[in-house]
mmCIF file of C-alpha atoms in Angstrom:
data_model
loop_
_atom_site.group_PDB
_atom_site.id
_atom_site.type_symbol
_atom_site.label_atom_id
_atom_site.label_comp_id
_atom_site.label_asym_id
_atom_site.label_seq_id
_atom_site.Cartn_x
_atom_site.Cartn_y
_atom_site.Cartn_z
ATOM 1 C CA UNK A 1 -4.924 -21.423 25.757
ATOM 2 C CA UNK A 2 -2.119 -22.993 23.693
ATOM 3 C CA UNK A 3 -4.585 -24.170 21.061
ATOM 4 C CA UNK A 4 -5.963 -20.617 20.884
ATOM 5 C CA UNK A 5 -2.437 -19.312 20.215
ATOM 6 C CA UNK A 6 -1.985 -21.717 17.301
ATOM 7 C CA UNK A 7 -5.390 -20.821 15.843
ATOM 8 C CA UNK A 8 -4.485 -17.114 16.126
ATOM 9 C CA UNK A 9 -1.352 -17.791 14.091
ATOM 10 C CA UNK A 10 -3.456 -19.484 11.402
ATOM 11 C CA UNK A 11 -5.779 -16.473 11.183
ATOM 12 C CA UNK A 12 -3.178 -13.702 11.508
ATOM 13 C CA UNK A 13 -0.563 -15.145 9.158
ATOM 14 C CA UNK A 14 -2.416 -13.931 6.021
ATOM 15 C CA UNK A 15 -2.344 -10.339 7.298
ATOM 16 C CA UNK A 16 1.401 -10.545 7.937
ATOM 17 C CA UNK A 17 2.030 -12.181 4.560
ATOM 18 C CA UNK A 18 -0.056 -9.596 2.682
ATOM 19 C CA UNK A 19 1.799 -6.761 4.439
ATOM 20 C CA UNK A 20 5.166 -8.224 3.407
ATOM 21 C CA UNK A 21 3.888 -8.809 -0.126
ATOM 22 C CA UNK A 22 2.931 -5.133 -0.450
ATOM 23 C CA UNK A 23 6.158 -3.720 1.005
ATOM 24 C CA UNK A 24 9.009 -5.973 -0.110
ATOM 25 C CA UNK A 25 10.077 -6.951 -3.621
ATOM 26 C CA UNK A 26 11.479 -10.301 -2.487
ATOM 27 C CA UNK A 27 8.073 -11.176 -1.027
ATOM 28 C CA UNK A 28 6.480 -10.534 -4.424
ATOM 29 C CA UNK A 29 9.029 -12.860 -5.991
ATOM 30 C CA UNK A 30 8.365 -15.654 -3.499
ATOM 31 C CA UNK A 31 4.570 -15.272 -3.568
ATOM 32 C CA UNK A 32 2.000 -15.104 -0.795
ATOM 33 C CA UNK A 33 1.077 -18.801 -0.711
ATOM 34 C CA UNK A 34 4.708 -19.904 -0.536
ATOM 35 C CA UNK A 35 5.329 -17.529 2.390
ATOM 36 C CA UNK A 36 2.272 -18.917 4.189
ATOM 37 C CA UNK A 37 3.499 -22.420 3.474
ATOM 38 C CA UNK A 38 6.932 -21.649 4.936
ATOM 39 C CA UNK A 39 5.363 -20.265 8.111
ATOM 40 C CA UNK A 40 3.189 -23.375 8.364
ATOM 41 C CA UNK A 41 6.198 -25.682 8.017
ATOM 42 C CA UNK A 42 8.056 -23.777 10.745
ATOM 43 C CA UNK A 43 4.970 -24.186 12.919
ATOM 44 C CA UNK A 44 4.912 -27.925 12.162
ATOM 45 C CA UNK A 45 8.444 -28.247 13.559
ATOM 46 C CA UNK A 46 7.345 -26.534 16.776
ATOM 47 C CA UNK A 47 4.359 -28.858 17.103
ATOM 48 C CA UNK A 48 6.229 -31.991 16.043
ATOM 49 C CA UNK A 49 9.463 -31.707 17.992
ATOM 50 C CA UNK A 50 8.345 -30.099 21.250
ATOM 51 C CA UNK A 51 5.876 -30.852 24.008
ATOM 52 C CA UNK A 52 4.053 -27.600 23.314
ATOM 53 C CA UNK A 53 0.662 -29.362 23.225
ATOM 54 C CA UNK A 54 -0.699 -32.179 25.355
ATOM 55 C CA UNK A 55 -2.327 -35.185 23.666
ATOM 56 C CA UNK A 56 -5.798 -33.762 24.346
ATOM 57 C CA UNK A 57 -4.918 -30.319 22.988
ATOM 58 C CA UNK A 58 -3.324 -31.894 19.899
ATOM 59 C CA UNK A 59 -6.541 -33.810 19.184
ATOM 60 C CA UNK A 60 -8.611 -30.628 19.575
ATOM 61 C CA UNK A 61 -6.244 -28.701 17.319
ATOM 62 C CA UNK A 62 -6.489 -31.404 14.632
ATOM 63 C CA UNK A 63 -10.286 -31.073 14.508
ATOM 64 C CA UNK A 64 -10.099 -27.275 14.307
ATOM 65 C CA UNK A 65 -7.427 -27.492 11.585
ATOM 66 C CA UNK A 66 -9.678 -29.748 9.541
ATOM 67 C CA UNK A 67 -12.651 -27.392 9.884
ATOM 68 C CA UNK A 68 -10.711 -24.211 9.064
ATOM 69 C CA UNK A 69 -8.929 -25.894 6.159
ATOM 70 C CA UNK A 70 -12.205 -26.972 4.553
ATOM 71 C CA UNK A 71 -14.158 -23.742 5.110
ATOM 72 C CA UNK A 72 -11.293 -21.527 3.887
ATOM 73 C CA UNK A 73 -11.191 -23.362 0.539
ATOM 74 C CA UNK A 74 -14.972 -23.324 0.156
ATOM 75 C CA UNK A 75 -15.084 -19.555 0.726
ATOM 76 C CA UNK A 76 -11.900 -18.760 -1.195
ATOM 77 C CA UNK A 77 -12.677 -20.427 -4.517
ATOM 78 C CA UNK A 78 -15.932 -18.498 -5.219
ATOM 79 C CA UNK A 79 -14.298 -15.170 -4.387
ATOM 80 C CA UNK A 80 -11.395 -15.933 -6.723
ATOM 81 C CA UNK A 81 -13.710 -16.979 -9.548
ATOM 82 C CA UNK A 82 -16.023 -13.943 -9.276
ATOM 83 C CA UNK A 83 -13.411 -11.652 -10.817
ATOM 84 C CA UNK A 84 -12.474 -14.024 -13.647
ATOM 85 C CA UNK A 85 -13.615 -13.361 -17.199
ATOM 86 C CA UNK A 86 -14.988 -16.767 -18.152
ATOM 87 C CA UNK A 87 -15.093 -15.808 -21.819
ATOM 88 C CA UNK A 88 -11.288 -15.815 -21.855
ATOM 89 C CA UNK A 89 -11.378 -19.450 -20.719
ATOM 90 C CA UNK A 90 -14.020 -20.572 -23.212
ATOM 91 C CA UNK A 91 -11.762 -19.452 -26.041
ATOM 92 C CA UNK A 92 -8.997 -21.687 -24.657
ATOM 93 C CA UNK A 93 -11.283 -24.615 -23.720
ATOM 94 C CA UNK A 94 -9.911 -27.097 -26.308
ATOM 95 C CA UNK A 95 -6.312 -26.581 -25.150
ATOM 96 C CA UNK A 96 -7.371 -26.831 -21.516
ATOM 97 C CA UNK A 97 -9.057 -30.177 -22.117
ATOM 98 C CA UNK A 98 -6.051 -31.460 -24.066
ATOM 99 C CA UNK A 99 -3.766 -30.409 -21.196
ATOM 100 C CA UNK A 100 -6.030 -32.133 -18.673
ATOM 101 C CA UNK A 101 -6.147 -35.429 -20.595
ATOM 102 C CA UNK A 102 -2.409 -35.265 -21.250
ATOM 103 C CA UNK A 103 -1.803 -34.726 -17.517
ATOM 104 C CA UNK A 104 -3.945 -37.705 -16.483
ATOM 105 C CA UNK A 105 -2.295 -39.958 -19.074
ATOM 106 C CA UNK A 106 1.152 -38.786 -17.917
ATOM 107 C CA UNK A 107 0.293 -39.626 -14.294
ATOM 108 C CA UNK A 108 -1.070 -43.057 -15.283
ATOM 109 C CA UNK A 109 2.035 -43.980 -17.284
ATOM 110 C CA UNK A 110 4.356 -42.618 -14.578
ATOM 111 C CA UNK A 111 2.641 -44.674 -11.858
ATOM 112 C CA UNK A 112 2.667 -47.804 -14.044
ATOM 113 C CA UNK A 113 6.371 -47.485 -14.957
ATOM 114 C CA UNK A 114 7.372 -46.681 -11.371
ATOM 115 C CA UNK A 115 5.366 -49.637 -10.042
ATOM 116 C CA UNK A 116 7.335 -52.075 -12.194
ATOM 117 C CA UNK A 117 10.604 -50.430 -11.200
ATOM 118 C CA UNK A 118 9.864 -50.618 -7.454
ATOM 119 C CA UNK A 119 7.525 -53.604 -7.032
ATOM 120 C CA UNK A 120 10.365 -55.739 -5.595
ATOM 121 C CA UNK A 121 11.995 -52.940 -3.585
ATOM 122 C CA UNK A 122 10.418 -53.900 -0.260
ATOM 123 C CA UNK A 123 7.859 -51.071 -0.104
ATOM 124 C CA UNK A 124 4.903 -52.426 1.917
ATOM 125 C CA UNK A 125 1.724 -52.735 -0.193
ATOM 126 C CA UNK A 126 3.441 -51.006 -3.114
ATOM 127 C CA UNK A 127 0.315 -51.414 -5.266
ATOM 128 C CA UNK A 128 -1.699 -49.407 -2.730
ATOM 129 C CA UNK A 129 0.986 -46.730 -2.447
ATOM 130 C CA UNK A 130 1.049 -46.446 -6.259
ATOM 131 C CA UNK A 131 -2.743 -46.138 -6.305
ATOM 132 C CA UNK A 132 -2.667 -43.424 -3.633
ATOM 133 C CA UNK A 133 -0.127 -41.496 -5.705
ATOM 134 C CA UNK A 134 -2.353 -41.867 -8.789
ATOM 135 C CA UNK A 135 -5.160 -40.307 -6.744
ATOM 136 C CA UNK A 136 -2.841 -37.646 -5.336
ATOM 137 C CA UNK A 137 -1.426 -36.558 -8.682
ATOM 138 C CA UNK A 138 -4.884 -36.152 -10.197
ATOM 139 C CA UNK A 139 -7.011 -35.101 -7.224
ATOM 140 C CA UNK A 140 -4.465 -33.888 -4.636
ATOM 141 C CA UNK A 141 -4.546 -34.514 -0.878
ATOM 142 C CA UNK A 142 -8.334 -34.894 -0.596
ATOM 143 C CA UNK A 143 -8.348 -37.979 -2.829
ATOM 144 C CA UNK A 144 -5.034 -39.261 -1.454
ATOM 145 C CA UNK A 145 -6.389 -39.528 2.078
ATOM 146 C CA UNK A 146 -9.774 -40.805 0.871
ATOM 147 C CA UNK A 147 -7.992 -43.653 -0.907
ATOM 148 C CA UNK A 148 -5.490 -44.422 1.832
ATOM 149 C CA UNK A 149 -7.706 -44.171 4.905
ATOM 150 C CA UNK A 150 -11.177 -45.092 3.663
ATOM 151 C CA UNK A 151 -10.899 -47.271 0.566
ATOM 152 C CA UNK A 152 -7.554 -49.105 0.501
ATOM 153 C CA UNK A 153 -7.114 -49.208 4.293
ATOM 154 C CA UNK A 154 -3.377 -48.480 4.139
ATOM 155 C CA UNK A 155 -1.344 -48.478 7.352
ATOM 156 C CA UNK A 156 -1.254 -44.977 8.888
ATOM 157 C CA UNK A 157 2.565 -44.907 9.006
ATOM 158 C CA UNK A 158 2.801 -45.684 5.270
ATOM 159 C CA UNK A 159 0.280 -42.937 4.480
ATOM 160 C CA UNK A 160 2.271 -40.377 6.495
ATOM 161 C CA UNK A 161 5.586 -41.432 4.935
ATOM 162 C CA UNK A 162 4.148 -41.161 1.427
ATOM 163 C CA UNK A 163 2.560 -37.778 2.150
ATOM 164 C CA UNK A 164 5.771 -36.439 3.694
ATOM 165 C CA UNK A 165 7.790 -37.662 0.689
ATOM 166 C CA UNK A 166 5.395 -35.933 -1.675
ATOM 167 C CA UNK A 167 5.714 -32.641 0.204
ATOM 168 C CA UNK A 168 9.516 -32.875 0.259
ATOM 169 C CA UNK A 169 9.492 -33.233 -3.540
ATOM 170 C CA UNK A 170 6.630 -31.015 -4.730
ATOM 171 C CA UNK A 171 7.172 -28.054 -2.385
ATOM 172 C CA UNK A 172 10.623 -27.220 -3.865
ATOM 173 C CA UNK A 173 9.077 -27.542 -7.334
ATOM 174 C CA UNK A 174 6.425 -24.958 -6.413
ATOM 175 C CA UNK A 175 9.165 -22.668 -5.095
ATOM 176 C CA UNK A 176 11.062 -23.147 -8.352
ATOM 177 C CA UNK A 177 8.022 -22.191 -10.449
ATOM 178 C CA UNK A 178 7.063 -19.106 -8.454
ATOM 179 C CA UNK A 179 10.669 -17.912 -8.299
ATOM 180 C CA UNK A 180 10.842 -17.775 -12.095
ATOM 181 C CA UNK A 181 11.074 -21.417 -13.168
ATOM 182 C CA UNK A 182 8.013 -20.951 -15.357
ATOM 183 C CA UNK A 183 10.296 -19.069 -17.772
ATOM 184 C CA UNK A 184 12.099 -22.350 -18.508
ATOM 185 C CA UNK A 185 8.821 -23.920 -19.621
ATOM 186 C CA UNK A 186 7.961 -20.835 -21.687
ATOM 187 C CA UNK A 187 11.253 -21.429 -23.491
ATOM 188 C CA UNK A 188 10.632 -25.159 -23.924
ATOM 189 C CA UNK A 189 6.999 -24.799 -25.045
ATOM 190 C CA UNK A 190 5.134 -22.341 -27.323
ATOM 191 C CA UNK A 191 3.957 -19.225 -25.501
ATOM 192 C CA UNK A 192 1.971 -16.194 -26.608
ATOM 193 C CA UNK A 193 2.641 -12.684 -25.333
ATOM 194 C CA UNK A 194 2.174 -12.298 -21.577
ATOM 195 C CA UNK A 195 -1.212 -10.959 -20.506
ATOM 196 C CA UNK A 196 -0.985 -7.777 -18.473
ATOM 197 C CA UNK A 197 -3.652 -7.324 -15.804
ATOM 198 C CA UNK A 198 -5.288 -3.906 -15.602
ATOM 199 C CA UNK A 199 -7.065 -3.129 -12.332
ATOM 200 C CA UNK A 200 -10.153 -1.001 -12.948
ATOM 201 C CA UNK A 201 -10.019 0.389 -9.405
ATOM 202 C CA UNK A 202 -6.429 1.597 -9.588
ATOM 203 C CA UNK A 203 -5.468 5.040 -10.951
ATOM 204 C CA UNK A 204 -6.221 5.392 -14.656
ATOM 205 C CA UNK A 205 -3.542 4.006 -16.888
ATOM 206 C CA UNK A 206 -1.819 1.880 -14.238
ATOM 207 C CA UNK A 207 -0.988 -1.593 -15.545
ATOM 208 C CA UNK A 208 -0.440 -4.184 -12.834
ATOM 209 C CA UNK A 209 2.046 -7.000 -13.275
ATOM 210 C CA UNK A 210 0.662 -8.804 -10.217
ATOM 211 C CA UNK A 211 -2.609 -10.690 -10.166
ATOM 212 C CA UNK A 212 -2.848 -9.850 -6.463
ATOM 213 C CA UNK A 213 -3.306 -6.125 -5.759
ATOM 214 C CA UNK A 214 -4.030 -5.326 -2.108
ATOM 215 C CA UNK A 215 -3.561 -1.542 -2.108
ATOM 216 C CA UNK A 216 -6.673 0.274 -0.894
ATOM 217 C CA UNK A 217 -8.433 -2.970 -0.112
ATOM 218 C CA UNK A 218 -9.693 -1.756 3.271
ATOM 219 C CA UNK A 219 -10.633 1.769 2.217
ATOM 220 C CA UNK A 220 -14.206 2.964 2.753
ATOM 221 C CA UNK A 221 -14.681 3.143 -1.007
ATOM 222 C CA UNK A 222 -13.603 -0.457 -1.686
ATOM 223 C CA UNK A 223 -14.216 -2.578 1.425
ATOM 224 C CA UNK A 224 -18.067 -2.435 1.527
ATOM 225 C CA UNK A 225 -18.227 -3.555 -2.107
ATOM 226 C CA UNK A 226 -15.799 -6.377 -1.396
ATOM 227 C CA UNK A 227 -18.059 -7.523 1.450
ATOM 228 C CA UNK A 228 -20.898 -7.873 -1.065
ATOM 229 C CA UNK A 229 -18.754 -10.478 -2.783
ATOM 230 C CA UNK A 230 -18.111 -12.180 0.564
ATOM 231 C CA UNK A 231 -21.831 -12.382 1.340
ATOM 232 C CA UNK A 232 -22.473 -13.786 -2.124
ATOM 233 C CA UNK A 233 -19.781 -16.395 -1.478
ATOM 234 C CA UNK A 234 -21.525 -17.378 1.775
ATOM 235 C CA UNK A 235 -24.850 -17.724 -0.061
ATOM 236 C CA UNK A 236 -23.288 -19.936 -2.718
ATOM 237 C CA UNK A 237 -21.672 -22.077 -0.015
ATOM 238 C CA UNK A 238 -25.061 -22.436 1.686
ATOM 239 C CA UNK A 239 -26.612 -23.570 -1.610
ATOM 240 C CA UNK A 240 -23.817 -26.093 -2.123
ATOM 241 C CA UNK A 241 -24.226 -27.482 1.399
ATOM 242 C CA UNK A 242 -28.004 -27.664 0.991
ATOM 243 C CA UNK A 243 -27.728 -29.482 -2.328
ATOM 244 C CA UNK A 244 -25.261 -31.945 -0.807
ATOM 245 C CA UNK A 245 -27.654 -32.674 2.068
ATOM 246 C CA UNK A 246 -30.479 -33.166 -0.420
ATOM 247 C CA UNK A 247 -28.534 -35.527 -2.691
ATOM 248 C CA UNK A 248 -26.337 -37.498 -0.271
ATOM 249 C CA UNK A 249 -27.970 -36.899 3.112
ATOM 250 C CA UNK A 250 -24.765 -35.337 4.398
ATOM 251 C CA UNK A 251 -22.006 -32.850 3.590
ATOM 252 C CA UNK A 252 -20.177 -34.395 0.653
ATOM 253 C CA UNK A 253 -17.003 -32.437 -0.222
ATOM 254 C CA UNK A 254 -17.198 -33.293 -3.904
ATOM 255 C CA UNK A 255 -20.848 -32.224 -4.313
ATOM 256 C CA UNK A 256 -20.274 -29.001 -2.375
ATOM 257 C CA UNK A 257 -17.127 -27.926 -4.223
ATOM 258 C CA UNK A 258 -18.514 -28.707 -7.687
ATOM 259 C CA UNK A 259 -21.717 -26.794 -6.849
ATOM 260 C CA UNK A 260 -19.958 -23.678 -5.576
ATOM 261 C CA UNK A 261 -17.562 -23.703 -8.515
ATOM 262 C CA UNK A 262 -20.380 -23.944 -11.061
ATOM 263 C CA UNK A 263 -22.433 -21.219 -9.398
ATOM 264 C CA UNK A 264 -19.374 -18.973 -9.009
ATOM 265 C CA UNK A 265 -18.460 -19.275 -12.687
ATOM 266 C CA UNK A 266 -22.077 -18.478 -13.603
ATOM 267 C CA UNK A 267 -21.949 -15.431 -11.314
ATOM 268 C CA UNK A 268 -18.776 -14.213 -13.019
ATOM 269 C CA UNK A 269 -20.770 -13.672 -16.239
ATOM 270 C CA UNK A 270 -22.595 -10.841 -14.449
ATOM 271 C CA UNK A 271 -20.567 -7.702 -15.075
ATOM 272 C CA UNK A 272 -21.576 -6.118 -11.743
ATOM 273 C CA UNK A 273 -20.352 -9.152 -9.792
ATOM 274 C CA UNK A 274 -17.190 -9.450 -11.891
ATOM 275 C CA UNK A 275 -16.461 -5.774 -11.245
ATOM 276 C CA UNK A 276 -16.719 -6.025 -7.453
ATOM 277 C CA UNK A 277 -13.320 -4.771 -6.243
ATOM 278 C CA UNK A 278 -10.751 -7.014 -4.513
ATOM 279 C CA UNK A 279 -12.841 -10.207 -4.428
ATOM 280 C CA UNK A 280 -9.833 -12.053 -5.837
ATOM 281 C CA UNK A 281 -7.628 -10.699 -3.054
ATOM 282 C CA UNK A 282 -10.171 -11.587 -0.349
ATOM 283 C CA UNK A 283 -10.318 -15.081 -1.823
ATOM 284 C CA UNK A 284 -6.544 -15.250 -1.563
ATOM 285 C CA UNK A 285 -6.832 -14.318 2.131
ATOM 286 C CA UNK A 286 -8.780 -17.533 2.723
ATOM 287 C CA UNK A 287 -6.378 -19.525 0.541
ATOM 288 C CA UNK A 288 -3.504 -18.272 2.721
ATOM 289 C CA UNK A 289 -5.301 -19.629 5.797
ATOM 290 C CA UNK A 290 -5.620 -22.957 3.977
ATOM 291 C CA UNK A 291 -1.924 -22.915 3.051
ATOM 292 C CA UNK A 292 -0.569 -22.310 6.546
ATOM 293 C CA UNK A 293 -2.860 -24.982 8.021
ATOM 294 C CA UNK A 294 -1.913 -27.642 5.451
ATOM 295 C CA UNK A 295 1.790 -26.906 5.877
ATOM 296 C CA UNK A 296 1.503 -27.081 9.684
ATOM 297 C CA UNK A 297 0.512 -30.756 9.305
ATOM 298 C CA UNK A 298 3.900 -31.576 7.740
ATOM 299 C CA UNK A 299 5.590 -34.279 9.850
ATOM 300 C CA UNK A 300 9.292 -34.736 9.076
ATOM 301 C CA UNK A 301 9.703 -36.950 12.172
ATOM 302 C CA UNK A 302 7.986 -39.734 10.225
ATOM 303 C CA UNK A 303 10.764 -39.730 7.642
ATOM 304 C CA UNK A 304 13.658 -42.039 8.532
ATOM 305 C CA UNK A 305 16.191 -44.140 6.626
ATOM 306 C CA UNK A 306 13.659 -46.966 6.271
ATOM 307 C CA UNK A 307 11.464 -44.648 4.176
ATOM 308 C CA UNK A 308 14.090 -44.064 1.481
ATOM 309 C CA UNK A 309 12.455 -46.434 -1.000
ATOM 310 C CA UNK A 310 9.089 -44.706 -0.630
ATOM 311 C CA UNK A 311 10.767 -41.339 -1.184
ATOM 312 C CA UNK A 312 12.543 -42.607 -4.327
ATOM 313 C CA UNK A 313 9.292 -44.162 -5.542
ATOM 314 C CA UNK A 314 7.410 -40.870 -5.201
ATOM 315 C CA UNK A 315 10.325 -38.954 -6.763
ATOM 316 C CA UNK A 316 10.343 -41.303 -9.765
ATOM 317 C CA UNK A 317 6.587 -40.866 -10.304
ATOM 318 C CA UNK A 318 6.973 -37.073 -10.096
ATOM 319 C CA UNK A 319 9.885 -36.825 -12.521
ATOM 320 C CA UNK A 320 8.325 -39.175 -15.101
ATOM 321 C CA UNK A 321 4.991 -37.306 -14.865
ATOM 322 C CA UNK A 322 6.673 -33.941 -15.528
ATOM 323 C CA UNK A 323 8.785 -35.337 -18.385
ATOM 324 C CA UNK A 324 5.843 -37.036 -20.108
ATOM 325 C CA UNK A 325 3.576 -34.011 -19.742
ATOM 326 C CA UNK A 326 6.277 -31.817 -21.279
ATOM 327 C CA UNK A 327 6.488 -34.188 -24.243
ATOM 328 C CA UNK A 328 2.695 -34.228 -24.670
ATOM 329 C CA UNK A 329 2.482 -30.435 -24.408
ATOM 330 C CA UNK A 330 5.186 -30.084 -27.047
ATOM 331 C CA UNK A 331 3.313 -32.444 -29.380
ATOM 332 C CA UNK A 332 -0.036 -30.657 -28.920
ATOM 333 C CA UNK A 333 1.484 -27.136 -28.885
ATOM 334 C CA UNK A 334 0.342 -26.283 -25.359
ATOM 335 C CA UNK A 335 1.914 -23.174 -23.874
ATOM 336 C CA UNK A 336 4.428 -23.183 -21.045
ATOM 337 C CA UNK A 337 2.036 -21.303 -18.772
ATOM 338 C CA UNK A 338 -0.783 -23.796 -19.346
ATOM 339 C CA UNK A 339 1.706 -26.616 -18.661
ATOM 340 C CA UNK A 340 2.628 -24.972 -15.339
ATOM 341 C CA UNK A 341 -0.946 -24.607 -14.102
ATOM 342 C CA UNK A 342 -1.796 -28.119 -15.341
ATOM 343 C CA UNK A 343 0.955 -29.818 -13.363
ATOM 344 C CA UNK A 344 0.205 -27.735 -10.256
ATOM 345 C CA UNK A 345 -3.577 -28.078 -10.615
ATOM 346 C CA UNK A 346 -3.312 -31.864 -10.728
ATOM 347 C CA UNK A 347 -0.576 -32.458 -8.155
ATOM 348 C CA UNK A 348 -1.336 -29.653 -5.694
ATOM 349 C CA UNK A 349 -5.032 -28.724 -6.224
ATOM 350 C CA UNK A 350 -6.739 -25.406 -7.168
ATOM 351 C CA UNK A 351 -5.591 -23.320 -4.147
ATOM 352 C CA UNK A 352 -2.023 -23.412 -5.471
ATOM 353 C CA UNK A 353 -2.963 -22.020 -8.883
ATOM 354 C CA UNK A 354 -3.259 -18.291 -7.948
ATOM 355 C CA UNK A 355 0.373 -17.841 -6.795
ATOM 356 C CA UNK A 356 1.629 -19.470 -9.994
ATOM 357 C CA UNK A 357 -0.684 -17.243 -12.068
ATOM 358 C CA UNK A 358 0.420 -14.228 -10.054
ATOM 359 C CA UNK A 359 4.101 -14.992 -10.609
ATOM 360 C CA UNK A 360 3.571 -15.464 -14.357
ATOM 361 C CA UNK A 361 1.363 -12.379 -14.696
ATOM 362 C CA UNK A 362 -0.933 -14.336 -17.012
ATOM 363 C CA UNK A 363 -4.468 -14.302 -15.660
ATOM 364 C CA UNK A 364 -5.900 -16.015 -18.750
ATOM 365 C CA UNK A 365 -4.815 -19.424 -17.442
ATOM 366 C CA UNK A 366 -6.335 -18.885 -13.973
ATOM 367 C CA UNK A 367 -9.687 -20.540 -14.648
ATOM 368 C CA UNK A 368 -8.027 -23.207 -16.811
ATOM 369 C CA UNK A 369 -5.754 -24.189 -13.926
ATOM 370 C CA UNK A 370 -8.542 -24.150 -11.348
ATOM 371 C CA UNK A 371 -10.813 -26.134 -13.686
ATOM 372 C CA UNK A 372 -8.131 -28.780 -14.243
ATOM 373 C CA UNK A 373 -7.659 -29.047 -10.486
ATOM 374 C CA UNK A 374 -11.397 -29.350 -9.863
ATOM 375 C CA UNK A 375 -11.809 -32.040 -12.513
ATOM 376 C CA UNK A 376 -8.931 -33.796 -10.775
ATOM 377 C CA UNK A 377 -10.878 -33.562 -7.504
ATOM 378 C CA UNK A 378 -13.796 -35.272 -9.237
ATOM 379 C CA UNK A 379 -11.867 -38.138 -10.837
ATOM 380 C CA UNK A 380 -8.972 -38.662 -8.425
ATOM 381 C CA UNK A 381 -10.575 -41.278 -6.170
ATOM 382 C CA UNK A 382 -12.081 -43.241 -9.084
ATOM 383 C CA UNK A 383 -8.775 -43.064 -10.941
ATOM 384 C CA UNK A 384 -6.837 -44.327 -7.911
ATOM 385 C CA UNK A 385 -9.218 -47.273 -7.440
ATOM 386 C CA UNK A 386 -8.993 -48.165 -11.143
ATOM 387 C CA UNK A 387 -5.186 -48.088 -10.985
ATOM 388 C CA UNK A 388 -5.243 -50.298 -7.870
ATOM 389 C CA UNK A 389 -7.284 -53.036 -9.547
ATOM 390 C CA UNK A 390 -5.127 -52.833 -12.669
ATOM 391 C CA UNK A 391 -1.932 -53.228 -10.642
ATOM 392 C CA UNK A 392 -3.427 -56.188 -8.773
ATOM 393 C CA UNK A 393 -3.301 -58.061 -12.078
ATOM 394 C CA UNK A 394 0.488 -57.886 -11.894
#
């Protein structure tokens, strides 16, 4: 019964968040994903500091969290991509690739510098922690846990401390960006005029400043067409799962997500699919489920005074990465908005791109940010392993 209550919160939170987003100006400023994240963190305190769940229920909840987290991303990404005009991205492809390479180089140099600064600080298996962070800041949590649990065999307590430190540092940075911090980077870096998003299904002449537009989403005129997009997303997911089974003999996350992304981008070239109303918003609904689930796994109880060095290590990597990427973007004349989605795409993964895009009101960088994040998914584990063997030389 208690597990069912928690699952209900996961599924109902997006509805509550969307309602607040539509009605309150402050909610638009904060962004839907950040609100879902805040609710998830509050839920993590309930789960972490009370006896609300027994050990058996906690284990069951963990399995359900993992399933819902994965399926929500796999359904959300196609729906978000359907409404994107891929031709806008192809015109900015060179800059996107430059931003991606600059981001990876910035992460590599930041990890290398931080390793030498902290290698005698007493952090257990500091080379492995550095390698996990290299994987995290290119391929996000998926690669971080793949490296820590499956490849490098890092102690569970060290993994949790590192993950908690990362959340304590990056989450405020996301809040800063969505609350208007992106304007600082527009000032520091070249930026073209903001792209205004016009919704074809809104009254004629209405120009929307928000990427997310939920009004009329459940009307009889709009909802059936949106469900066509949902069914198409399910079909693409089925193809991705089938291809993964054919190639690897199992459900490989990397194969599945690259397949659905490729097919979704191809589908977006079809004007009828691209014009399906509110597919982006329905995709965001699933991303909000993902956000509240990920945040509910936050475990502040793991963070004590003994973890200070790990926290400082992660903070140093983060600050050097941001500083170096800013320098590279200035050299290669990359815009402030592309910088913002690059740093978030690499450190936080594709699901965190839409709220940043929504806050900036610049939909042109949506696919660029998601693409950078997906490439990070693909290279993160390999990059982390390569960094590990390099650091072993020292």
